[in-house]
């Protein structure tokens, strides 16, 4: 077996990621992308948050988060909340509809994972996750 170049490794990783995104978009017919669901999940897990904190946590730019939050607010999946002590500070919080959307997304995610990764054993999946966590920690 020939040694893989870094470019080939990146290419294969990108292909897997792109296939996941394509399958996700086919299955999750809600006109929301993965980034929207990640923002909602952040809000569900952390409570109301400043947009800049969400962007930093998810590795997004502030303008990207602004664009994502506009759609979430418009669809009543999230709400803007003014800080009671400093009305210049605006938080984003998840709505009940947003919570239901996260649960639906997670359910669809389980189905996607089962379908896409059925070729891998549980141990291989755990190993893959550890590898990605390790690589992300190294950058």
GROMACS .gro file of N, CA and C in nm, residues 41-102:
model
  186
   41UNK      N    1  -2.847   2.371   1.912
   41UNK     CA    2  -2.795   2.276   2.012
   41UNK      C    3  -2.712   2.349   2.117
   42UNK      N    4  -2.631   2.445   2.073
   42UNK     CA    5  -2.553   2.526   2.167
   42UNK      C    6  -2.647   2.596   2.265
   43UNK      N    7  -2.753   2.655   2.213
   43UNK     CA    8  -2.848   2.727   2.299
   43UNK      C    9  -2.920   2.632   2.394
   44UNK      N   10  -2.954   2.515   2.346
   44UNK     CA   11  -3.022   2.416   2.431
   44UNK      C   12  -2.930   2.373   2.545
   45UNK      N   13  -2.804   2.352   2.514
   45UNK     CA   14  -2.709   2.302   2.614
   45UNK      C   15  -2.657   2.411   2.707
   46UNK      N   16  -2.647   2.535   2.657
   46UNK     CA   17  -2.584   2.643   2.734
   46UNK      C   18  -2.679   2.753   2.778
   47UNK      N   19  -2.802   2.749   2.732
   47UNK     CA   20  -2.896   2.857   2.764
   47UNK      C   21  -2.867   2.980   2.681
   48UNK      N   22  -2.938   3.088   2.713
   48UNK     CA   23  -2.921   3.210   2.633
   48UNK      C   24  -2.775   3.250   2.631
   49UNK      N   25  -2.731   3.295   2.514
   49UNK     CA   26  -2.590   3.325   2.494
   49UNK      C   27  -2.574   3.447   2.405
   50UNK      N   28  -2.464   3.518   2.426
   50UNK     CA   29  -2.433   3.629   2.337
   50UNK      C   30  -2.389   3.571   2.203
   51UNK      N   31  -2.431   3.630   2.093
   51UNK     CA   32  -2.392   3.579   1.962
   51UNK      C   33  -2.241   3.563   1.945
   52UNK      N   34  -2.164   3.656   1.999
   52UNK     CA   35  -2.018   3.646   1.985
   52UNK      C   36  -1.965   3.521   2.057
   53UNK      N   37  -2.026   3.485   2.169
   53UNK     CA   38  -1.984   3.364   2.242
   53UNK      C   39  -2.021   3.237   2.164
   54UNK      N   40  -2.137   3.239   2.102
   54UNK     CA   41  -2.180   3.124   2.021
   54UNK      C   42  -2.084   3.107   1.903
   55UNK      N   43  -2.056   3.218   1.836
   55UNK     CA   44  -1.966   3.214   1.719
   55UNK      C   45  -1.831   3.157   1.759
   56UNK      N   46  -1.777   3.204   1.869
   56UNK     CA   47  -1.646   3.157   1.915
   56UNK      C   48  -1.651   3.008   1.949
   57UNK      N   49  -1.754   2.967   2.018
   57UNK     CA   50  -1.768   2.827   2.058
   57UNK      C   51  -1.778   2.733   1.939
   58UNK      N   52  -1.847   2.777   1.834
   58UNK     CA   53  -1.870   2.692   1.717
   58UNK      C   54  -1.767   2.714   1.606
   59UNK      N   55  -1.676   2.808   1.626
   59UNK     CA   56  -1.575   2.834   1.524
   59UNK      C   57  -1.631   2.904   1.402
   60UNK      N   58  -1.730   2.989   1.424
   60UNK     CA   59  -1.792   3.065   1.316
   60UNK      C   60  -1.753   3.211   1.326
   61UNK      N   61  -1.764   3.283   1.216
   61UNK     CA   62  -1.740   3.427   1.221
   61UNK      C   63  -1.867   3.495   1.271
   62UNK      N   64  -1.853   3.611   1.334
   62UNK     CA   65  -1.973   3.684   1.379
   62UNK      C   66  -2.073   3.712   1.267
   63UNK      N   67  -2.028   3.753   1.145
   63UNK     CA   68  -2.126   3.773   1.039
   63UNK      C   69  -2.202   3.645   1.001
   64UNK      N   70  -2.132   3.532   1.005
   64UNK     CA   71  -2.199   3.405   0.975
   64UNK      C   72  -2.304   3.376   1.080
   65UNK      N   73  -2.270   3.399   1.206
   65UNK     CA   74  -2.367   3.373   1.312
   65UNK      C   75  -2.486   3.468   1.300
   66UNK      N   76  -2.462   3.591   1.262
   66UNK     CA   77  -2.572   3.686   1.241
   66UNK      C   78  -2.667   3.633   1.135
   67UNK      N   79  -2.612   3.585   1.025
   67UNK     CA   80  -2.694   3.529   0.917
   67UNK      C   81  -2.773   3.408   0.966
   68UNK      N   82  -2.709   3.318   1.038
   68UNK     CA   83  -2.777   3.199   1.089
   68UNK      C   84  -2.887   3.237   1.188
   69UNK      N   85  -2.857   3.329   1.278
   69UNK     CA   86  -2.954   3.366   1.380
   69UNK      C   87  -3.075   3.437   1.321
   70UNK      N   88  -3.054   3.514   1.214
   70UNK     CA   89  -3.168   3.580   1.147
   70UNK      C   90  -3.272   3.477   1.104
   71UNK      N   91  -3.225   3.370   1.042
   71UNK     CA   92  -3.317   3.267   0.995
   71UNK      C   93  -3.384   3.196   1.112
   72UNK      N   94  -3.306   3.169   1.217
   72UNK     CA   95  -3.362   3.100   1.334
   72UNK      C   96  -3.470   3.185   1.401
   73UNK      N   97  -3.446   3.315   1.412
   73UNK     CA   98  -3.545   3.405   1.472
   73UNK      C   99  -3.667   3.417   1.382
   74UNK      N  100  -3.644   3.431   1.253
   74UNK     CA  101  -3.755   3.444   1.157
   74UNK      C  102  -3.846   3.321   1.161
   75UNK      N  103  -3.786   3.204   1.180
   75UNK     CA  104  -3.863   3.078   1.185
   75UNK      C  105  -3.915   3.045   1.325
   76UNK      N  106  -3.897   3.139   1.419
   76UNK     CA  107  -3.941   3.122   1.558
   76UNK      C  108  -3.875   3.004   1.629
   77UNK      N  109  -3.753   2.971   1.588
   77UNK     CA  110  -3.677   2.865   1.652
   77UNK      C  111  -3.587   2.921   1.762
   78UNK      N  112  -3.561   3.051   1.755
   78UNK     CA  113  -3.483   3.121   1.856
   78UNK      C  114  -3.542   3.260   1.874
   79UNK      N  115  -3.509   3.321   1.985
   79UNK     CA  116  -3.556   3.457   2.014
   79UNK      C  117  -3.438   3.543   2.061
   80UNK      N  118  -3.450   3.672   2.035
   80UNK     CA  119  -3.351   3.766   2.088
   80UNK      C  120  -3.402   3.816   2.222
   81UNK      N  121  -3.311   3.825   2.317
   81UNK     CA  122  -3.346   3.868   2.453
   81UNK      C  123  -3.252   3.981   2.493
   82UNK      N  124  -3.309   4.093   2.539
   82UNK     CA  125  -3.228   4.205   2.586
   82UNK      C  126  -3.182   4.179   2.729
   83UNK      N  127  -3.059   4.216   2.759
   83UNK     CA  128  -3.006   4.206   2.895
   83UNK      C  129  -3.080   4.308   2.981
   84UNK      N  130  -3.129   4.265   3.098
   84UNK     CA  131  -3.208   4.354   3.183
   84UNK      C  132  -3.124   4.467   3.243
   85UNK      N  133  -2.995   4.442   3.267
   85UNK     CA  134  -2.913   4.545   3.330
   85UNK      C  135  -2.841   4.633   3.227
   86UNK      N  136  -2.824   4.585   3.106
   86UNK     CA  137  -2.758   4.663   3.000
   86UNK      C  138  -2.827   4.632   2.868
   87UNK      N  139  -2.918   4.717   2.829
   87UNK     CA  140  -3.002   4.689   2.713
   87UNK      C  141  -2.925   4.692   2.581
   88UNK      N  142  -2.797   4.726   2.586
   88UNK     CA  143  -2.714   4.720   2.466
   88UNK      C  144  -2.674   4.576   2.435
   89UNK      N  145  -2.680   4.491   2.537
   89UNK     CA  146  -2.639   4.351   2.521
   89UNK      C  147  -2.761   4.269   2.479
   90UNK      N  148  -2.746   4.196   2.369
   90UNK     CA  149  -2.854   4.112   2.318
   90UNK      C  150  -2.809   3.967   2.321
   91UNK      N  151  -2.896   3.883   2.374
   91UNK     CA  152  -2.869   3.740   2.379
   91UNK      C  153  -2.957   3.669   2.276
   92UNK      N  154  -2.918   3.550   2.243
   92UNK     CA  155  -2.999   3.462   2.162
   92UNK      C  156  -3.040   3.346   2.252
   93UNK      N  157  -3.166   3.308   2.246
   93UNK     CA  158  -3.215   3.196   2.326
   93UNK      C  159  -3.302   3.107   2.239
   94UNK      N  160  -3.313   2.982   2.278
   94UNK     CA  161  -3.390   2.885   2.201
   94UNK      C  162  -3.537   2.890   2.243
   95UNK      N  163  -3.625   2.873   2.148
   95UNK     CA  164  -3.769   2.867   2.176
   95UNK      C  165  -3.812   2.722   2.191
   96UNK      N  166  -3.935   2.701   2.233
   96UNK     CA  167  -3.989   2.565   2.243
   96UNK      C  168  -3.988   2.497   2.106
   97UNK      N  169  -4.019   2.574   2.004
   97UNK     CA  170  -4.015   2.521   1.868
   97UNK      C  171  -3.873   2.481   1.829
   98UNK      N  172  -3.775   2.560   1.874
   98UNK     CA  173  -3.635   2.529   1.849
   98UNK      C  174  -3.592   2.402   1.920
   99UNK      N  175  -3.639   2.384   2.043
   99UNK     CA  176  -3.608   2.262   2.119
   99UNK      C  177  -3.662   2.140   2.045
  100UNK      N  178  -3.785   2.151   1.997
  100UNK     CA  179  -3.844   2.040   1.921
  100UNK      C  180  -3.763   2.012   1.794
  101UNK      N  181  -3.712   2.117   1.731
  101UNK     CA  182  -3.632   2.101   1.610
  101UNK      C  183  -3.501   2.028   1.641
  102UNK      N  184  -3.438   2.060   1.753
  102UNK     CA  185  -3.314   1.991   1.792
  102UNK      C  186  -3.342   1.843   1.814
   0.00000   0.00000   0.00000
